Coordinates of C-alpha atoms and ligand atoms in Angstrom, one line a residue:
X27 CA 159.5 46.5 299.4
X28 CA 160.1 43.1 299.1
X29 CA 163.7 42.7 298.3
X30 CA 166.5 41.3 300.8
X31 CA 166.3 43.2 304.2
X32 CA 169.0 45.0 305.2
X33 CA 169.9 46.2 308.7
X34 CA 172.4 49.5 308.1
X35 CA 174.1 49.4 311.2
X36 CA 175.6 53.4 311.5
X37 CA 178.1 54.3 314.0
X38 CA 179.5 57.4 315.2
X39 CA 182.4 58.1 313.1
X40 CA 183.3 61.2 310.6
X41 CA 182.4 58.4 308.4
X42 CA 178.9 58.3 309.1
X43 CA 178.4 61.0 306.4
X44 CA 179.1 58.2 303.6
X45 CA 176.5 55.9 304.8
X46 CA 173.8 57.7 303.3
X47 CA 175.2 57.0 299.8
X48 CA 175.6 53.6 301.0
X49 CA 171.6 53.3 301.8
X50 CA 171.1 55.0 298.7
X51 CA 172.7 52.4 296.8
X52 CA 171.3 49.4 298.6
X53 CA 168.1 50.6 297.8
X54 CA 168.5 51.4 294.9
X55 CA 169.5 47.8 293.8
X56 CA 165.9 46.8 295.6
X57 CA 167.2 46.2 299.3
X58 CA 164.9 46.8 302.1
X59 CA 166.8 48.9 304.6
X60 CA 166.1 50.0 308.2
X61 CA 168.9 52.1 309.6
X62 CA 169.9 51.4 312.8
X63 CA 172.3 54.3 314.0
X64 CA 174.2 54.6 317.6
X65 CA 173.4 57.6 319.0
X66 CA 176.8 58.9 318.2
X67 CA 175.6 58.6 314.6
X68 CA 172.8 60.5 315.0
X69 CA 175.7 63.5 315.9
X70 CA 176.8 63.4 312.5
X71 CA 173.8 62.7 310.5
X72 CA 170.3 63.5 311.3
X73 CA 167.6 61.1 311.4
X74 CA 165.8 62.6 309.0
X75 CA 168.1 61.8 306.3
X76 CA 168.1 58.1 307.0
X77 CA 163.9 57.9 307.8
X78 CA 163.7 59.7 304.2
X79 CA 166.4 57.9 302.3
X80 CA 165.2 54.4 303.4
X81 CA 161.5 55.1 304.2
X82 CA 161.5 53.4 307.3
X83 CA 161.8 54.9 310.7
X84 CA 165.0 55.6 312.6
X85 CA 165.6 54.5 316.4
X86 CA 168.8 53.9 318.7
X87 CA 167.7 52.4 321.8
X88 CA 166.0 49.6 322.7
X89 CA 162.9 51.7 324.7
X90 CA 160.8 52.7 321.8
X91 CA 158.5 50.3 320.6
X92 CA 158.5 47.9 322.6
X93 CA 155.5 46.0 322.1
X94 CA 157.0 45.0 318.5
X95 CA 160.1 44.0 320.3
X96 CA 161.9 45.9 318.0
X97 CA 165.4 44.6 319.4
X98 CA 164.7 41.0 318.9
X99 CA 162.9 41.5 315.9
X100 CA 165.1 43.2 313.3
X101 CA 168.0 40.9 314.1
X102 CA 166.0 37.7 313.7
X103 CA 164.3 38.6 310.4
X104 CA 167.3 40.9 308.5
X105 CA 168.9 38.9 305.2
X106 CA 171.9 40.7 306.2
X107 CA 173.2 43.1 308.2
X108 CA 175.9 46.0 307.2
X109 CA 177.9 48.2 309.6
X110 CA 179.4 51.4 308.1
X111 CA 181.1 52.5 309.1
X112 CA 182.5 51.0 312.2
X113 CA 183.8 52.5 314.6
X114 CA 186.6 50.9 317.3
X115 CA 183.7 51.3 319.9
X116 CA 181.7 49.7 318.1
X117 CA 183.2 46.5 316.9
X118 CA 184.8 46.5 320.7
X119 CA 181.0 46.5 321.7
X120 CA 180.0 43.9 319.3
X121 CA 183.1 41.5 320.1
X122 CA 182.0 41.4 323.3
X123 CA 178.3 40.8 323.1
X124 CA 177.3 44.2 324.4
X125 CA 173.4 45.0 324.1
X126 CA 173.3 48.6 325.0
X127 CA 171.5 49.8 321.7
X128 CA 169.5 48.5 319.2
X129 CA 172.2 48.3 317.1
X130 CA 174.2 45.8 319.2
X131 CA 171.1 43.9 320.6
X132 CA 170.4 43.2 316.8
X133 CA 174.2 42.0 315.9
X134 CA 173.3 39.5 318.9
X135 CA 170.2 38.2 317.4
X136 CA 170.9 38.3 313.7
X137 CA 172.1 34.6 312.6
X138 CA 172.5 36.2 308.8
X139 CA 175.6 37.1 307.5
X140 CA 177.3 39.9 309.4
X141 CA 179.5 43.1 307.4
X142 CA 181.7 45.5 309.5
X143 CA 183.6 47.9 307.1
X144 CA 185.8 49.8 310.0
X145 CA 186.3 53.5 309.6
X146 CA 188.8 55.3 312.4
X147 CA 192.0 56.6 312.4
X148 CA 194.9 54.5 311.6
X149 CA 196.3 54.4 315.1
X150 CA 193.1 53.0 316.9
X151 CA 192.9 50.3 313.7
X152 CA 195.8 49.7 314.6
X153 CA 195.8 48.9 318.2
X154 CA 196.1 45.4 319.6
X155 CA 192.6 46.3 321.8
X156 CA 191.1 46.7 317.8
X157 CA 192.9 43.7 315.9
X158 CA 192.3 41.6 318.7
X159 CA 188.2 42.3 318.4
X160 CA 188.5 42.0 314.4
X161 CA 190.1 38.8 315.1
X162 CA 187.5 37.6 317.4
X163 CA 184.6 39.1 315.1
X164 CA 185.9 36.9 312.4
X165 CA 186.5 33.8 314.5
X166 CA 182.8 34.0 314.6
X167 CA 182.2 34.3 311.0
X168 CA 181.6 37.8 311.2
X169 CA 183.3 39.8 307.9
X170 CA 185.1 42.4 309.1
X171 CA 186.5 44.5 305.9
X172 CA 190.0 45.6 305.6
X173 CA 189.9 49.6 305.4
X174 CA 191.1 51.5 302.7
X175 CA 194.3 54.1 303.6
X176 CA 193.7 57.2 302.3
X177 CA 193.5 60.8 303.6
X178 CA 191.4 60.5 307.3
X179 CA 190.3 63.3 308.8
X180 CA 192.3 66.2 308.9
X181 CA 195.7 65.8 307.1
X182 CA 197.0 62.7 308.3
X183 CA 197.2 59.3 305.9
X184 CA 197.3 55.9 306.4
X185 CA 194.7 52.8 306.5
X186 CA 191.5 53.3 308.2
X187 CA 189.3 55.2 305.5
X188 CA 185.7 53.8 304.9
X189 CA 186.0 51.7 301.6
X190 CA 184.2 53.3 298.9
X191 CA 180.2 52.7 299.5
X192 CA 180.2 51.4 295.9
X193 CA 182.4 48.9 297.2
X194 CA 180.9 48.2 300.4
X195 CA 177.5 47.4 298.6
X196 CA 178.9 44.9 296.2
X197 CA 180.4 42.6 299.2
X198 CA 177.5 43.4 300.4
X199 CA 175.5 41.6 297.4
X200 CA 178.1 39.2 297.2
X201 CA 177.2 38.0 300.9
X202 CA 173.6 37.9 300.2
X203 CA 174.4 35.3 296.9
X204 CA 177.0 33.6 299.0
X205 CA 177.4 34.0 302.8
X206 CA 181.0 32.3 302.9
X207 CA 182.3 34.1 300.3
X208 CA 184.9 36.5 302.1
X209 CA 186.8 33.4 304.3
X210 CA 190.5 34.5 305.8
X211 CA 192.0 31.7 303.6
X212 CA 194.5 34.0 301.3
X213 CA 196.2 35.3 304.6
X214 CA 199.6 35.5 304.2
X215 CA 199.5 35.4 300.7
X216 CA 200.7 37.7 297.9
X217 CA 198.6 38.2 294.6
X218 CA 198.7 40.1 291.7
X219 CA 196.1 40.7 289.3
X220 CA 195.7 42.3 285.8
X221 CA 192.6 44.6 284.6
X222 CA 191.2 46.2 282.2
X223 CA 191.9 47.0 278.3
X224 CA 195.4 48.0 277.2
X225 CA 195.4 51.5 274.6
X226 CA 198.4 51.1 271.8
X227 CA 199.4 54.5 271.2
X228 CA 198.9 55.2 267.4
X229 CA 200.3 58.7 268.2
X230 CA 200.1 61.5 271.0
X231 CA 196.6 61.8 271.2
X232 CA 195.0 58.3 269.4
X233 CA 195.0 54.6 270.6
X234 CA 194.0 50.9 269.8
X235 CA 191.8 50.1 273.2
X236 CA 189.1 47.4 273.6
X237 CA 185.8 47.6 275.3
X238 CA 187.0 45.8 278.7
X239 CA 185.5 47.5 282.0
X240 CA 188.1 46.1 284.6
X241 CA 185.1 45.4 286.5
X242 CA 185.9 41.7 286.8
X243 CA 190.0 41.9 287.4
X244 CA 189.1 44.5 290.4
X245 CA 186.5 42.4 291.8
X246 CA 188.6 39.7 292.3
X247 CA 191.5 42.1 293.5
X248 CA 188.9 43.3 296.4
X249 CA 187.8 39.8 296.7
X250 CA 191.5 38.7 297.3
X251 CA 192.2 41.6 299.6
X252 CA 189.5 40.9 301.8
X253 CA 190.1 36.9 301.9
X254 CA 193.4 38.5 303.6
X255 CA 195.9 38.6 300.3
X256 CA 198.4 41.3 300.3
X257 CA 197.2 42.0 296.6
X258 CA 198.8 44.1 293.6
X259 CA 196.4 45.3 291.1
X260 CA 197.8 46.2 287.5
X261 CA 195.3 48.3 286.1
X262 CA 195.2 49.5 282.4
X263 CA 192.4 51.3 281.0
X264 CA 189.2 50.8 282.9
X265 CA 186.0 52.6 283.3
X266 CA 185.9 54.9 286.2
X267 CA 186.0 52.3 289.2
X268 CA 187.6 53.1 292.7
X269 CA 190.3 51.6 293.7
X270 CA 189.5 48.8 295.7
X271 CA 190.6 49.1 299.5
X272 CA 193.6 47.6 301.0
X273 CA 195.4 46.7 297.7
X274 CA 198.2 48.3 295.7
X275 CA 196.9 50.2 292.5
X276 CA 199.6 49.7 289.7
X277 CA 198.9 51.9 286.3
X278 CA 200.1 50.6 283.3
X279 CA 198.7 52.2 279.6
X280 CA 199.9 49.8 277.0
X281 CA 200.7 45.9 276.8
X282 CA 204.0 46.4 276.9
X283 CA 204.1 48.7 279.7
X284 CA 201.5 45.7 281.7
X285 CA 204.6 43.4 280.5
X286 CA 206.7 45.0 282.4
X287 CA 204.8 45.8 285.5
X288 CA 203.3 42.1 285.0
X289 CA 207.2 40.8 285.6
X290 CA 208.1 42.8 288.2
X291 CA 205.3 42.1 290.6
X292 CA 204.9 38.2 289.9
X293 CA 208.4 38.2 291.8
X294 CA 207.6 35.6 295.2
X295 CA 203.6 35.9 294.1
X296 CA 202.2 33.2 295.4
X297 CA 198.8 33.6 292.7
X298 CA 198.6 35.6 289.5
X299 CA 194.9 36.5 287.8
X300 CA 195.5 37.5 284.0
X301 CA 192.0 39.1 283.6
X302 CA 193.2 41.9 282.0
X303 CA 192.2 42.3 277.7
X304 CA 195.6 42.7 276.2
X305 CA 195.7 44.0 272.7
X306 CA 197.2 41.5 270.6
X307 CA 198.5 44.0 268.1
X308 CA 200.0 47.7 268.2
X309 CA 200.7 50.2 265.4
X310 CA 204.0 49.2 264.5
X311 CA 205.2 53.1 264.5
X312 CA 204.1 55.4 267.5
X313 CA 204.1 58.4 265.5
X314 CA 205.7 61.7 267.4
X315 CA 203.4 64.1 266.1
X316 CA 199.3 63.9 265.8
X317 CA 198.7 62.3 262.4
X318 CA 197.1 65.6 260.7
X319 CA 193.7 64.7 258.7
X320 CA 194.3 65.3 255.1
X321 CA 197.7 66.2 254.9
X322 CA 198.6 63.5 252.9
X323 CA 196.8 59.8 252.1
X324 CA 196.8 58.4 255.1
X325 CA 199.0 55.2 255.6
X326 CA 197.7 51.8 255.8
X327 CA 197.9 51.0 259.6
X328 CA 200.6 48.7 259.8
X329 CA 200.4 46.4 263.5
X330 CA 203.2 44.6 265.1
X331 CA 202.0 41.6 267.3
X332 CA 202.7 41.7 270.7
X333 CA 204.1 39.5 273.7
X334 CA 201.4 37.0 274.9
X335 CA 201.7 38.2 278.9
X336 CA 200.1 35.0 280.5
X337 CA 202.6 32.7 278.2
X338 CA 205.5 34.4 279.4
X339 CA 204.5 34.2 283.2
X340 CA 203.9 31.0 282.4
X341 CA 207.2 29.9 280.9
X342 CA 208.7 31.8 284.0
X343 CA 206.2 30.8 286.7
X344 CA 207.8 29.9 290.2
X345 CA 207.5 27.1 292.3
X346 CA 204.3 26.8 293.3
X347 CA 202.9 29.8 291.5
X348 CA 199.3 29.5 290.4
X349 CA 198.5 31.1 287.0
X350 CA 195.1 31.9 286.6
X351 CA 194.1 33.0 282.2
X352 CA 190.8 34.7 281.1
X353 CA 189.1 33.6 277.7
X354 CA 186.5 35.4 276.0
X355 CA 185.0 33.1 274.0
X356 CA 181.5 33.0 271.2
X357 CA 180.7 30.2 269.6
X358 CA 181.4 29.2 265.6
X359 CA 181.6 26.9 263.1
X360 CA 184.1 24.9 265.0
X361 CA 182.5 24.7 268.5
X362 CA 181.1 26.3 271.4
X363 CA 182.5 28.8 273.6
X364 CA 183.4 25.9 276.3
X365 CA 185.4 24.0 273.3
X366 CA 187.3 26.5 272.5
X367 CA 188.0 27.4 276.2
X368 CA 189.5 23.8 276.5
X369 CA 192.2 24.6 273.8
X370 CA 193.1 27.9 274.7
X371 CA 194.1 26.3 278.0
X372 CA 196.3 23.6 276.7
X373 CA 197.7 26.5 274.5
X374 CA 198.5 28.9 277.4
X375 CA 199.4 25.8 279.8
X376 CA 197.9 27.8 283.5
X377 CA 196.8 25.7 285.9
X378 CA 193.2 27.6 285.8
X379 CA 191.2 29.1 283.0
X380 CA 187.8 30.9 283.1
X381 CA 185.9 30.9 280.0
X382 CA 183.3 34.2 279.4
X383 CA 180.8 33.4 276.8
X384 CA 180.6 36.5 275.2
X385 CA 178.5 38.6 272.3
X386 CA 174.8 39.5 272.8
X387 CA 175.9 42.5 276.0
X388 CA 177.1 39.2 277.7
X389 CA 180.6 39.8 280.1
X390 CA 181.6 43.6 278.8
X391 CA 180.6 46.8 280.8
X392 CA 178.1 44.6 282.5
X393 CA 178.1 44.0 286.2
X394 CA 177.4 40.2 286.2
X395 CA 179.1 37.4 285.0
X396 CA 179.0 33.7 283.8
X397 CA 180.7 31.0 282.6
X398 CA 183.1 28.0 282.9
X399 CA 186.2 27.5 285.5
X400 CA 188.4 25.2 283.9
X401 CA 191.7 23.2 285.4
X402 CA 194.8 22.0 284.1
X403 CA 193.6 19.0 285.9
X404 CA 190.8 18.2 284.0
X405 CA 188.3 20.3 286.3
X406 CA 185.2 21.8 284.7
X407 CA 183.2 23.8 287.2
X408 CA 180.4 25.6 285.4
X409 CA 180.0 29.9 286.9
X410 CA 176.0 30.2 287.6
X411 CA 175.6 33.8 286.7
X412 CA 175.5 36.3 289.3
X413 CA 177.6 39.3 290.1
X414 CA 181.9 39.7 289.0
X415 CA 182.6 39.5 292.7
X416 CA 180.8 36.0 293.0
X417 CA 182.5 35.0 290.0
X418 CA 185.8 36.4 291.8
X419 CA 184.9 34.3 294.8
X420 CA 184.9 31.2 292.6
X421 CA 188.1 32.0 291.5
X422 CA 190.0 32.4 294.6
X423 CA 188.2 29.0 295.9
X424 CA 190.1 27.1 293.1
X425 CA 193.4 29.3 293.7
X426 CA 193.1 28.5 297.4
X427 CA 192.7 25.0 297.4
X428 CA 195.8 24.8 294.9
X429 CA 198.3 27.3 296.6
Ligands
LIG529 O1 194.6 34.5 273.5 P1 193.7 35.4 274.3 O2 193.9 36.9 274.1 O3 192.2 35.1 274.0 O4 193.9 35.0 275.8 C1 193.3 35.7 276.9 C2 194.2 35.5 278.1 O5 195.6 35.8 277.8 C3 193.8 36.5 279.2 O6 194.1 35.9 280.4 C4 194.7 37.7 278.8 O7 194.9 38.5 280.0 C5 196.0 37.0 278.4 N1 196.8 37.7 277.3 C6 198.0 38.1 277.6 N2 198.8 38.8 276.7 C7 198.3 39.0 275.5 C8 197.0 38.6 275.1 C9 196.2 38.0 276.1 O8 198.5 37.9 278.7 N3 199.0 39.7 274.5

């Protein structure tokens, strides 16, 4: 395999049981893996399943192998290296420069980027002994990943679930395009961003709905959330994504219904994203019944246009408030994509604008992204393709630098 290696750091947490679909997706998407469990790990997950699933062997300690000086070795030539999940013990061990495995030994001699996504219940997260090591880990330019809250083990709730493995393997790739992508610079900040394709009720079963994923509006609401923002998501329709950790989900089905969610959480935002597609027309009449087939001729669909969201938050936007648009944009007669990008943000009047060229499977349903950020300034930054969270990470450098 000759595709970025990976060290899968593996501690012993519950958790554990979730790395595997983690390795299966990093390898998967052409990653070289070589687990490196603690030998806590190894007491929820056998070795077996991580020697078969990455085809490379599996070893804790440092005394095996030594004559390929295994624990100087991995560190020095890994890409990246990803611990999930991470236990309190374990980042306490890492902060601190411990070398007691192979695991740790590695985190010493690794100078790639560095991934922690913590896992443990919510009161050792939260313990000054924990946020004290995160905060040292990061000092360093380690990433250590807000958790997700959720159900732990047992019945209990609260933050401290593993994010998704989806999730945890596109930071992941997003470190591997772009090792400073997840800085702590939105700490302290609120966001809100919109995703996904509204659905205009036609009647109770039938809707107007567009083709949009949400893939791009929750990349940047992970993005945001793991640059430190407290961040609100609005989500309308989107194709089945998890919700990305440490931020608040907010389900809305129509435009009008995003309206009003939009309006309420913009309240003391200090950035708003508008990357959700928003139908610009409904059916004028919701009707109360399903329209039966052949009953009578049926009536010419008759659409009533709707509020433009990002012009009203606009017109309302608070001091300081950054207002970020999305244009989908082909080509015609007229101009390019870019040209008409540049109108469309004079029309809409936020301060930043990123232009999708789109048509030919470009920007829908698809996982990467391209295109052009442009300012109210006069910027024009041109979006080297590469994966929605890159493109996320863009975004938020813009936002930062004008909050
Ligand atoms: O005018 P157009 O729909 O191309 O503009 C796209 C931008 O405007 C996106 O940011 C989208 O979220 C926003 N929009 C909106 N309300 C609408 C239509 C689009 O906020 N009714």
């Amino acid at each position: 395999m000759n595709g970025p290696r990976v060290l899968l750091g593996v501690a012993g947490g519950i958790a554990a049981y979730k790395s595997a679909e983690l390795l299966r997706r990093l390898t998967e998407s052409g990653h070289s893996v070589r687990v490196l469990p603690t030998a806590s790990a190894l007491e929820f997950v056998g070795a077996a399943t991580f020697e078969a699933l990455s085809g490379q062997p599996v070893q804790t300690g440092v005394f095996a192998d030594v004559p390929a000086v295994p624990h100087v070795k991995l560190g020095q030539e890994a890409d990246l290296v990803v611990v999930a999940p991470a236990t309190a013990d374990l980042l306490a061990r890492a902060a601190h420069g411990r070398a007691d495995d192979l695991l740790t030994a590695s985190l010493l001699t690794a100078r790639c980027p560095v991934l922690f996504a913590p896992a443990m219940h919510t009161e050792m997260w939260e313990h000054a002994a924990t946020q004290d090591n995160v905060a040292l880990l990061r000092s360093r330019g380690s990433v250590v990943l807000e958790p997700a809250s959720g159900r732990l083990t047992g019945k209990d709730t609260g933050p401290g679930r593993l994010p998704d493995p989806a999730e945890i393997a596109e930071l992941a790739r997003l470190l591997l395009e772009r090792p400073d992508a997840l800085p702590q610079d939105l700490a302290g900040r609120r966001v809100v961003v919109s995703a996904g394709g509204t659905r205009e009720p036609l009647d109770p079963v039938r809707f107007l709905g567009n083709r949009s994923s949400g893939r791009q509006g929750y990349a940047l609401a992970r993005v945001a959330a793991q640059r430190g923002a407290a961040v609100t998501l609005v989500a309308a329709h989107t194709a089945e994504l998890g919700d990305p950790a440490a931020v608040d989900v907010v389900r809305v089905g129509s435009a009008a219904q995003m309206r009003d969610a939009m309006l309420a959480a913009v309240k003391g935002a200090d950035a708003v994203v508008m990357s959700a597609a928003v139908a610009d027309f409904r059916p004028s009449a919701l009707a109360e019944h399903k329209i039966k087939k052949g009953s009578t001729d049926p009536d010419p669909l008759v659409l009533t246009k709707n509020p433009d969201i990002l012009r009203e938050l606009v017109g309302g936007r608070e001091p300081g408030q950054v207002i970020v648009g999305f244009a989908a944009e082909t080509g015609d007669a007229d101009g390019d994509a870019l040209h008409h990008g540049r109108a469309k943000l004079a029309r809409k009047g936020c301060d930043l604008l990123v232009v999708n060229a789109v048509g030919d499977g470009r920007a829908f349903e698809v996982p990467d992204n391209a295109g052009w950020l442009l300012g109210a300034d006069g910027s024009e930054v041109e979006l080297a393709n590469g994966s929605k969270a890159l493109l996320a990470s863009r975004v938020w450098d813009a936002v930062a630098s004008r909050l």
